[in-house]
Amino acid sequence: MVKSLLNQLHTFFCYTLILAGLLSGHKVEAQSLEEMQQIQQARQAADAQKVDVSRYIQSESRFKRSPGSEGVTPGRNGESGASQNIRPFGANLFDGSFEAERSDGFNPAYRVAPGDKISVQLWGTVELAEVLTVDNQGNIFIPQIGPVQVMDVPATEVNQVVKTKIRSVYTNNVNAYVNLLTATPVSVFVAGPVIRPGQYAGLPTDSILYFLKRAGGVDPVRGSYRKISVLRNNQSVQEYDLYEFMREGRLPPFSFKDGDVILVNEQGPMVTVEGAARYPYRFELTEQRSRGSDLTYFSRPLAKTSHVAITGNRPDGPVSVYVPFSEFEDFDIYDGDVVLFNDDLQPQVISVKVSGSYIGPSFYTVKKDARLLDLLPHIEVDAEHADIDSIYIKRESVKAKQRELLDESLRRLERSVFTAPASSDGEARIRAQEADLVMRFVERAKQVEPLGKVVLSEQGRIANIRLEQGDEIVIPLKTDLVQVSGEVLMPQAVVYNSEARLTDYVAWAGGYSERADDERIAVIHANGLTTFFETGGSSHWFSSASEAQIRPGDQIMVLPRVDTKLIQSIKDITQIIYQVALAANVALDSN
């Protein structure tokens, strides 16, 4: 009770300090609401459970330690906590609910036991239709024939054994049909490192997976998936390696008897696999020292793997080696090792895509140091239809940078709104309403996808830049149209007119809408360049609309006007609207 009260006082004191800073006119560079909640939860967990808060700090990579990584709980033989969190290979075998699915058939290797039900039907000279129970001596008793020994007879041979006995008495004109109907339930013990060891009922034909699942599955920290024994009268009668089942589908058939014990042995040497592998799990080895080929058989590294990093402990101290993949096959690995499969070969060629108006292939493979003008002569185009003077590139790295800059602007906008001071209750309510509007604007802005345009051409000259992997070379199609979009009454395509001015095209599209910013217009040229124009005279970095040279293929975009009631954040919102227009060619509305 006292601790809870102290926590509440601590939280109240923190918020009081923040509020005092706001009222004094100082802007607080606050963290986001989500980050504050996470910090508060971490502090409460530390107070309640007396744990090190540094455990909440996780490094991005095993090979990059962050401050506070000393608090990471070490695993067995020095394995990091991150490695320990990787599930063992085979652990997902017990995630399903297959124990609820029962089979009506029998295992071919099942042997008849006392209590089983056998259907016997005779017709001809003698007629009989009965279901007989195997007695404690292993016999079924057939009238006029006597006892027939069937105990330990395989299920596939019961029919033949009983029919042979019947024909020894009735040699002629008697037909027989014998069928094993049901097996007597058995009680099997499950012991060792499993989640719920104990005694479980099932059918003799049930698989070992059924009983292990009933026991909660193998303990992923202590139990072995490769050394599971079935004991009968304290003697091992069957051995299982679940890796063979997971990898090759092999599960030896076995018929359980009452009192059998399934013993899961202690977990063997474990090696953690990371990186370029199809199965990045913790693998159990059968020997204390194994070869790399034993691990690759189960982990299946990707074809692109070129090198392998091995870290671990040896009797003479820690080791960390980096070897080619071809040498890893014969490399000795030990318990606790961490194996990282890596693609460390730099490609000597890159792939480039072509879109727009072109003839021929759409993908080209070039040397990694190739430049644009090295490739352009190999791209076929129709000179009458392709606007080769307006070529531009869409580049993933530019797209990522535009996304990063836009996200940073949005975070700055959120901080400016949530830390704006309020001198009265009425102003605080207004700020809350403004914050709601801004948050809706931010959500829409986050959904905008930048194009990653790289402007290359100007006045017929094309920059000879170095190409990058994944570049998309865009060759615009020649057109006689000018697109008018954004805050106009009728967004549409207008035929190019060499005598028309910028404002004429806007007028032909129905004029400005009521939410339009009629003082600034963006023009996106066919080569990807975006220019902003002032309709009421030039100012700042804008050009006057009278200087605008509209060309065929251009897109005129009328931007929305920012509501002046958002006076605290109008500059930031305006900046973001321009960023979106530049990066994504979209007129984002602030309302």
XYZ file of C-alpha atoms in Angstrom:
591
model
C 0.000 0.000 0.000
C 2.808 2.396 0.937
C 4.794 1.493 -2.181
C 1.752 2.133 -4.396
C 1.219 5.547 -2.749
C 4.894 6.455 -3.289
C 4.626 5.506 -6.954
C 1.535 7.713 -7.372
C 3.287 10.641 -5.628
C 6.349 10.151 -7.818
C 4.241 10.237 -10.998
C 2.293 13.293 -9.782
C 5.553 15.104 -8.943
C 6.953 14.437 -12.445
C 3.857 15.777 -14.174
C 3.800 18.808 -11.842
C 7.345 19.730 -12.917
C 6.394 19.429 -16.598
C 3.281 21.581 -16.100
C 5.308 24.203 -14.241
C 7.755 24.399 -17.151
C 4.883 24.889 -19.589
C 3.298 27.697 -17.553
C 6.616 29.522 -17.299
C 6.728 29.770 -21.080
C 9.511 27.230 -21.668
C 8.927 24.522 -24.244
C 9.673 21.050 -22.965
C 11.238 18.632 -25.413
C 9.030 15.778 -24.206
C 9.108 12.213 -25.334
C 6.102 10.738 -27.064
C 3.231 9.518 -24.940
C 4.041 5.907 -25.814
C 7.692 6.279 -24.717
C 6.630 7.870 -21.417
C 4.257 4.988 -20.727
C 7.005 2.462 -21.417
C 9.412 4.223 -19.047
C 6.739 4.412 -16.352
C 5.989 0.680 -16.721
C 9.677 -0.134 -16.479
C 10.017 1.928 -13.289
C 6.978 0.274 -11.725
C 8.344 -3.163 -12.613
C 11.672 -2.267 -11.047
C 10.024 -1.087 -7.829
C 7.691 -4.067 -7.560
C 10.062 -6.875 -8.510
C 13.477 -5.389 -7.697
C 14.848 -6.089 -11.181
C 17.527 -4.242 -13.131
C 15.904 -1.762 -15.525
C 18.817 -2.329 -17.907
C 17.211 -5.660 -18.793
C 14.634 -3.669 -20.746
C 17.403 -2.367 -23.015
C 18.136 -4.831 -25.818
C 20.924 -4.496 -28.347
C 20.020 -4.475 -32.022
C 22.557 -7.149 -32.867
C 24.505 -9.787 -31.046
C 27.723 -8.095 -32.142
C 26.631 -4.564 -31.084
C 26.430 -4.045 -27.354
C 24.390 -1.212 -25.955
C 24.980 0.538 -22.622
C 23.451 -1.637 -20.007
C 24.029 -4.879 -21.879
C 25.975 -6.076 -18.849
C 22.561 -6.684 -17.307
C 21.610 -9.294 -19.901
C 21.153 -12.626 -18.234
C 23.835 -15.039 -19.479
C 22.778 -18.432 -20.771
C 24.418 -21.804 -20.462
C 28.169 -21.730 -21.216
C 28.091 -17.991 -21.717
C 25.236 -17.817 -24.214
C 23.582 -14.419 -24.220
C 19.992 -13.993 -23.150
C 19.076 -13.227 -26.770
C 20.428 -16.601 -27.872
C 18.579 -18.324 -25.069
C 15.315 -16.780 -26.296
C 15.655 -18.563 -29.645
C 13.412 -21.629 -29.567
C 14.937 -25.087 -29.896
C 14.431 -26.895 -33.173
C 11.353 -29.083 -32.738
C 9.684 -27.004 -30.013
C 6.805 -26.045 -32.324
C 6.027 -29.740 -32.726
C 3.837 -29.500 -29.610
C 2.126 -26.198 -30.461
C -0.855 -27.829 -32.187
C -3.768 -29.786 -30.762
C -3.217 -33.055 -32.581
C -3.816 -35.040 -29.393
C -7.537 -34.363 -29.959
C -7.398 -36.177 -33.305
C -7.772 -39.928 -32.815
C -7.348 -42.625 -35.431
C -9.798 -45.509 -35.730
C -7.232 -47.791 -37.366
C -4.539 -49.890 -35.764
C -0.837 -49.742 -36.013
C 0.207 -52.714 -38.203
C 2.782 -53.596 -35.569
C 0.199 -53.650 -32.773
C 0.028 -56.970 -30.892
C -3.149 -58.265 -29.346
C -3.389 -57.887 -25.572
C -5.899 -59.088 -22.920
C -9.105 -57.048 -23.025
C -9.088 -56.460 -26.797
C -12.324 -57.010 -28.733
C -12.341 -59.373 -31.725
C -15.289 -59.877 -34.080
C -15.748 -63.470 -35.307
C -18.295 -64.333 -38.025
C -18.952 -67.842 -39.402
C -21.331 -68.811 -42.176
C -22.068 -71.971 -44.098
C -22.639 -75.239 -42.240
C -22.145 -73.321 -38.984
C -23.342 -69.768 -38.379
C -21.905 -67.480 -35.708
C -21.631 -63.707 -35.207
C -20.101 -62.638 -31.916
C -17.693 -60.107 -30.453
C -15.233 -61.933 -28.216
C -12.952 -60.488 -25.544
C -9.360 -61.626 -25.126
C -9.120 -63.105 -21.623
C -6.259 -62.750 -19.130
C -4.604 -65.849 -20.571
C -4.538 -64.300 -24.055
C -7.309 -66.492 -25.530
C -10.679 -65.986 -27.152
C -13.220 -68.786 -26.745
C -15.217 -69.804 -29.830
C -18.174 -72.178 -29.246
C -17.652 -75.659 -30.728
C -14.006 -74.809 -31.368
C -12.520 -73.869 -28.012
C -9.841 -71.420 -26.948
C -7.695 -69.729 -29.562
C -4.392 -68.161 -28.454
C -4.156 -64.621 -29.892
C -2.071 -62.703 -27.345
C 0.964 -60.953 -28.892
C -0.294 -61.789 -32.378
C 0.240 -58.787 -34.732
C -2.980 -57.042 -35.734
C -2.402 -57.927 -39.402
C -2.199 -61.658 -38.595
C -5.199 -62.060 -36.260
C -7.548 -63.005 -39.088
C -5.237 -65.732 -40.395
C -4.495 -67.227 -36.951
C -8.173 -67.530 -35.976
C -9.265 -68.835 -39.411
C -6.562 -71.520 -39.269
C -7.891 -72.723 -35.904
C -11.495 -72.750 -37.211
C -10.569 -74.756 -40.316
C -8.804 -77.326 -38.159
C -12.259 -78.183 -36.791
C -14.538 -77.362 -39.728
C -12.739 -78.428 -42.832
C -15.573 -77.983 -45.327
C -18.440 -75.596 -46.051
C -17.525 -73.121 -43.299
C -16.337 -69.603 -44.090
C -14.881 -67.288 -41.482
C -14.167 -63.565 -41.136
C -12.199 -62.248 -38.144
C -11.545 -58.572 -37.342
C -9.785 -56.818 -34.447
C -12.294 -54.183 -33.334
C -10.925 -52.274 -30.384
C -7.789 -52.233 -28.332
C -7.736 -52.045 -24.570
C -6.691 -48.600 -23.281
C -3.277 -48.486 -21.668
C -1.774 -46.292 -18.990
C 1.640 -44.859 -19.883
C 3.972 -42.873 -17.641
C 5.819 -39.839 -19.021
C 8.924 -38.883 -17.061
C 11.963 -36.650 -17.375
C 12.160 -32.996 -18.469
C 8.605 -32.505 -19.720
C 6.162 -29.775 -18.742
C 3.707 -32.046 -16.879
C 5.246 -35.429 -16.057
C 2.789 -38.073 -14.901
C 0.539 -40.944 -15.939
C -1.616 -40.659 -19.061
C -4.198 -42.943 -20.671
C -4.289 -43.741 -24.359
C -4.537 -46.503 -26.895
C -1.684 -48.895 -27.560
C -1.605 -47.601 -31.138
C -1.177 -43.956 -30.150
C 2.148 -42.428 -31.192
C 4.756 -41.189 -28.774
C 3.888 -37.640 -29.867
C 0.378 -38.107 -28.472
C 1.636 -38.970 -24.971
C 4.318 -36.237 -25.031
C 1.704 -33.683 -26.036
C -0.548 -34.845 -23.184
C 2.403 -34.148 -20.877
C 2.782 -30.602 -22.246
C 5.644 -31.446 -24.582
C 9.386 -31.575 -24.048
C 10.743 -28.851 -21.782
C 12.561 -26.550 -24.269
C 15.220 -25.587 -21.723
C 16.042 -28.932 -20.093
C 14.595 -31.716 -22.239
C 16.132 -33.614 -25.143
C 14.383 -33.918 -28.493
C 16.898 -36.487 -29.685
C 17.144 -38.968 -26.824
C 13.710 -40.272 -25.838
C 13.376 -43.859 -24.595
C 10.427 -46.194 -24.001
C 11.072 -48.383 -20.956
C 9.311 -51.677 -20.312
C 10.220 -53.577 -17.150
C 13.113 -51.133 -16.697
C 14.533 -52.087 -20.094
C 14.674 -49.804 -23.126
C 12.534 -51.285 -25.888
C 12.419 -48.293 -28.287
C 14.510 -45.166 -28.921
C 13.228 -42.001 -30.606
C 15.020 -39.073 -32.244
C 12.417 -36.402 -33.054
C 14.897 -34.646 -35.358
C 14.510 -37.575 -37.756
C 10.765 -37.040 -37.698
C 11.078 -33.267 -38.207
C 13.622 -33.568 -41.019
C 12.679 -36.827 -42.768
C 9.252 -37.794 -41.388
C 10.505 -41.026 -39.831
C 8.653 -42.133 -36.673
C 9.137 -45.838 -35.845
C 5.803 -47.663 -35.258
C 5.384 -48.947 -31.737
C 2.626 -50.572 -29.671
C 2.456 -49.392 -26.069
C 1.569 -51.641 -23.164
C 0.135 -50.856 -19.786
C 2.848 -49.561 -17.470
C 5.307 -48.434 -20.170
C 7.443 -45.413 -19.317
C 8.359 -42.692 -21.815
C 11.597 -41.190 -20.527
C 12.795 -37.872 -21.944
C 16.517 -37.576 -21.295
C 18.401 -34.438 -20.316
C 19.135 -31.979 -23.092
C 22.400 -32.544 -24.927
C 24.890 -29.976 -26.287
C 23.090 -26.994 -27.828
C 24.289 -24.737 -30.660
C 22.440 -21.560 -31.706
C 22.050 -20.754 -35.411
C 21.529 -17.196 -36.623
C 21.653 -15.341 -39.924
C 21.099 -16.726 -43.425
C 19.600 -20.123 -42.558
C 16.186 -21.601 -43.280
C 15.949 -22.865 -39.702
C 17.423 -20.263 -37.299
C 16.903 -22.277 -34.104
C 18.858 -23.787 -31.240
C 19.946 -27.255 -32.279
C 20.744 -30.215 -30.055
C 23.801 -32.241 -30.989
C 24.357 -35.890 -30.190
C 28.046 -35.466 -29.305
C 29.955 -32.984 -27.175
C 32.071 -32.186 -30.212
C 30.396 -32.289 -33.603
C 31.269 -31.241 -37.121
C 29.766 -28.316 -38.949
C 28.134 -30.681 -41.442
C 26.020 -32.149 -38.619
C 24.573 -28.681 -38.015
C 24.070 -27.656 -41.641
C 22.066 -30.843 -42.300
C 19.328 -29.578 -39.986
C 19.718 -25.766 -40.186
C 19.927 -25.685 -44.005
C 21.866 -22.451 -44.718
C 20.678 -20.372 -47.655
C 22.431 -20.699 -50.989
C 23.827 -17.185 -50.675
C 25.794 -18.069 -47.514
C 29.499 -17.459 -48.071
C 31.034 -17.263 -44.572
C 30.313 -18.514 -41.079
C 31.048 -16.776 -37.772
C 31.497 -19.043 -34.740
C 31.660 -17.708 -31.186
C 31.830 -19.747 -28.019
C 33.980 -21.071 -25.214
C 36.749 -23.650 -25.257
C 38.805 -25.123 -22.401
C 41.574 -22.621 -23.154
C 39.236 -19.600 -23.324
C 36.661 -17.849 -25.508
C 36.916 -18.152 -29.297
C 35.541 -16.117 -32.166
C 36.399 -17.170 -35.705
C 35.204 -16.295 -39.193
C 35.684 -18.965 -41.839
C 34.522 -19.577 -45.409
C 31.456 -21.766 -45.652
C 33.401 -24.511 -47.452
C 35.679 -24.887 -44.404
C 32.825 -24.972 -41.907
C 31.761 -28.481 -42.945
C 34.791 -29.951 -41.135
C 34.907 -27.345 -38.362
C 34.479 -28.580 -34.776
C 31.574 -27.038 -32.877
C 30.853 -27.395 -29.164
C 28.076 -26.918 -26.645
C 27.092 -23.258 -26.303
C 28.496 -22.105 -29.658
C 26.639 -19.461 -31.649
C 26.904 -19.948 -35.405
C 26.075 -17.051 -37.738
C 25.654 -17.845 -41.417
C 26.493 -14.734 -43.419
C 26.330 -13.542 -47.006
C 29.636 -11.713 -47.214
C 30.261 -11.678 -50.953
C 29.736 -8.299 -52.563
C 27.797 -8.587 -55.836
C 29.738 -7.479 -58.877
C 26.582 -6.653 -60.834
C 23.370 -4.790 -60.050
C 19.863 -4.981 -61.480
C 18.143 -1.915 -62.915
C 14.507 -1.599 -64.017
C 13.176 0.487 -66.891
C 9.614 1.844 -66.977
C 7.606 4.268 -69.055
C 8.001 4.531 -72.821
C 10.575 1.978 -73.992
C 10.998 -0.974 -76.339
C 12.587 -4.257 -75.334
C 13.609 -5.675 -71.937
C 12.447 -3.994 -68.738
C 15.356 -5.279 -66.602
C 19.074 -4.859 -67.179
C 22.084 -6.255 -65.356
C 25.088 -3.940 -65.291
C 28.396 -3.708 -63.466
C 28.153 -2.266 -59.992
C 30.153 0.854 -60.970
C 28.099 1.512 -64.119
C 26.720 4.978 -64.798
C 23.465 6.072 -66.382
C 24.945 7.088 -69.750
C 26.639 3.671 -69.994
C 23.208 2.012 -69.987
C 20.991 4.487 -71.891
C 22.428 3.653 -75.348
C 21.315 0.021 -74.824
C 17.684 0.936 -74.061
C 15.520 1.004 -77.164
C 12.928 3.762 -77.376
C 10.582 5.205 -79.970
C 11.837 8.761 -80.422
C 8.387 9.962 -81.503
C 6.739 8.779 -78.298
C 9.461 8.822 -75.598
C 10.384 12.074 -73.863
C 14.083 11.242 -73.594
C 14.915 14.756 -72.380
C 12.870 14.226 -69.179
C 14.353 10.968 -67.887
C 14.481 10.595 -64.121
C 15.196 7.794 -61.631
C 13.225 6.338 -58.718
C 15.722 5.219 -56.065
C 15.038 3.254 -52.884
C 17.735 5.038 -50.844
C 16.222 8.434 -51.755
C 12.762 7.129 -50.925
C 13.973 5.983 -47.498
C 15.612 9.364 -46.850
C 12.436 11.231 -47.841
C 10.436 8.977 -45.505
C 12.915 9.683 -42.696
C 12.774 13.456 -43.178
C 8.977 13.413 -43.349
C 8.725 11.328 -40.174
C 11.099 13.703 -38.380
C 8.951 16.676 -39.426
C 5.844 14.896 -38.152
C 7.500 14.162 -34.800
C 8.547 17.794 -34.512
C 4.975 18.857 -35.266
C 3.625 16.529 -32.558
C 6.106 17.872 -30.002
C 5.245 21.491 -30.816
C 1.523 20.790 -30.387
C 1.692 18.757 -27.187
C 4.144 21.125 -25.470
C 2.372 24.390 -26.426
C 1.729 26.446 -23.251
C -1.820 27.304 -22.158
C -2.461 30.318 -19.925
C -6.098 29.495 -19.085
C -8.644 26.709 -19.073
C -10.301 28.080 -22.210
C -7.025 28.199 -24.087
C -6.222 24.669 -22.883
C -9.483 23.420 -24.423
C -8.630 25.128 -27.692
C -5.165 23.549 -27.625
C -6.754 20.125 -27.081
C -9.011 20.608 -30.123
C -6.037 21.745 -32.202
C -4.058 18.714 -31.055
C -6.846 16.420 -32.239
C -6.859 18.042 -35.675
C -3.084 17.836 -35.922
C -3.077 14.151 -34.948
C -5.546 13.369 -37.747
C -3.313 15.273 -40.152
C -0.260 13.345 -38.920
C -2.019 10.002 -39.420
C -2.814 10.895 -43.035
C 0.729 12.144 -43.640
C 2.211 8.898 -42.318
C 0.301 6.975 -44.971
C 1.904 8.956 -47.796
C 4.515 6.917 -49.680
C 7.419 8.976 -51.116
C 8.451 8.264 -54.704
C 12.207 8.646 -54.269
C 12.632 10.696 -57.456
C 16.118 11.708 -58.601
C 15.976 14.627 -61.055
C 18.549 14.076 -63.814
C 17.685 16.219 -66.802
C 17.608 19.956 -67.380
C 17.342 21.679 -70.755
C 18.107 18.455 -72.591
C 21.234 17.604 -70.552
C 21.186 14.357 -68.505
C 23.441 13.913 -65.476
C 25.676 10.854 -65.723
C 25.140 9.547 -62.171
C 26.270 6.202 -60.783
C 23.512 3.583 -60.767
C 22.433 1.707 -57.634
C 20.850 -1.683 -57.075
C 17.085 -1.489 -57.620
C 17.086 1.809 -59.530
C 14.074 2.382 -61.755
C 14.824 4.479 -64.829
C 11.627 6.283 -65.866
C 11.303 7.432 -69.486
C 8.170 9.627 -69.653
C 5.760 9.346 -72.563
C 5.407 12.415 -74.729
C 2.007 14.015 -74.300
C 0.122 17.117 -75.309
C -1.718 17.312 -72.005
C -1.193 19.250 -68.788
C -2.647 17.704 -65.621
C -4.357 20.038 -63.143
C -4.990 18.548 -59.693
C -5.273 19.391 -56.028
C -7.629 22.037 -54.681
C -9.450 22.895 -57.882
C -13.135 22.401 -58.620
C -12.665 20.007 -61.563
C -9.272 18.219 -61.534
C -8.633 17.198 -65.127
C -6.210 17.045 -68.027
C -6.059 20.155 -70.242
C -4.586 20.348 -73.751
C -1.302 22.258 -73.761
C -1.509 25.834 -75.001
C 1.732 27.687 -75.609
C 0.004 31.028 -75.018
C -1.616 30.039 -71.724
C -0.345 31.126 -68.331
C -0.322 29.134 -65.113
C -3.479 30.758 -63.820
C -5.235 30.032 -67.124
C -4.871 26.286 -66.598
C -6.290 26.671 -63.093
C -9.250 28.589 -64.485
C -9.879 25.874 -67.101
C -10.067 23.350 -64.242
C -12.931 25.295 -62.669
C -10.834 27.612 -60.531
C -9.795 27.274 -56.908
C -11.796 25.327 -54.362
C -12.771 26.977 -51.082
C -9.867 25.260 -49.298
C -7.219 26.154 -51.880
C -4.101 28.167 -51.182
C -4.559 30.559 -54.097
C -1.230 32.251 -53.432
C 1.058 29.272 -54.076
C 0.937 26.659 -56.839
C 3.249 23.684 -57.369
C 4.247 22.566 -60.858
C 5.660 19.056 -61.244
C 7.570 18.884 -64.503
C 7.882 15.789 -66.659
C 11.508 15.333 -65.558
C 10.430 15.014 -61.902
C 11.435 18.529 -60.832
C 8.896 20.359 -58.649
C 8.732 24.177 -58.707
C 6.607 26.407 -56.479
C 5.146 29.632 -57.811
C 3.639 32.674 -56.077
C 0.514 33.947 -57.799
C 0.718 37.298 -56.006
C 4.368 38.080 -56.556
C 7.615 36.353 -55.654
C 8.786 35.965 -52.083
C 11.285 33.763 -50.262
C 12.364 30.837 -52.471
C 9.184 30.861 -54.579
C 9.091 32.134 -58.145
C 6.420 34.408 -59.540
C 3.598 32.733 -61.478
C 4.320 35.080 -64.362
C 7.692 33.359 -64.740
C 6.149 29.891 -64.878
C 6.891 28.047 -68.095
C 4.339 25.298 -68.472
C 5.357 22.476 -70.820
C 3.482 19.437 -72.134
C 3.482 16.629 -69.567
C 3.607 18.973 -66.566
C 1.317 18.566 -63.575
C -0.117 21.686 -61.925
C -0.953 21.053 -58.269
C -2.918 23.566 -56.204
C -2.001 23.035 -52.556
C -4.479 23.290 -49.655
C -4.531 26.278 -47.347
C -3.666 25.703 -43.694
C -6.391 26.864 -41.303
C -5.143 29.962 -39.478
C -6.712 28.839 -36.215
C -3.817 26.377 -35.888
C -1.542 29.347 -35.287
C 0.862 27.388 -33.056
C 1.757 24.882 -35.780
C 0.881 26.574 -39.072
C 4.521 26.827 -40.188
C 5.249 23.170 -39.468
C 2.094 21.991 -41.243
C 2.849 24.171 -44.265
C 6.355 22.745 -44.423
C 5.022 19.173 -44.305
C 2.504 19.895 -47.071
C 5.355 21.116 -49.272
C 7.473 18.080 -48.334
C 4.671 15.735 -49.349
C 4.181 17.597 -52.619
C 7.900 17.253 -53.388
C 8.321 13.643 -52.259
C 5.037 12.055 -53.326
C 3.382 14.495 -55.760
C 0.318 14.601 -53.493
C -1.625 17.627 -52.257
C -2.202 16.665 -48.602
C -5.128 18.432 -46.948
C -4.674 19.759 -43.402
C -8.403 19.529 -42.545
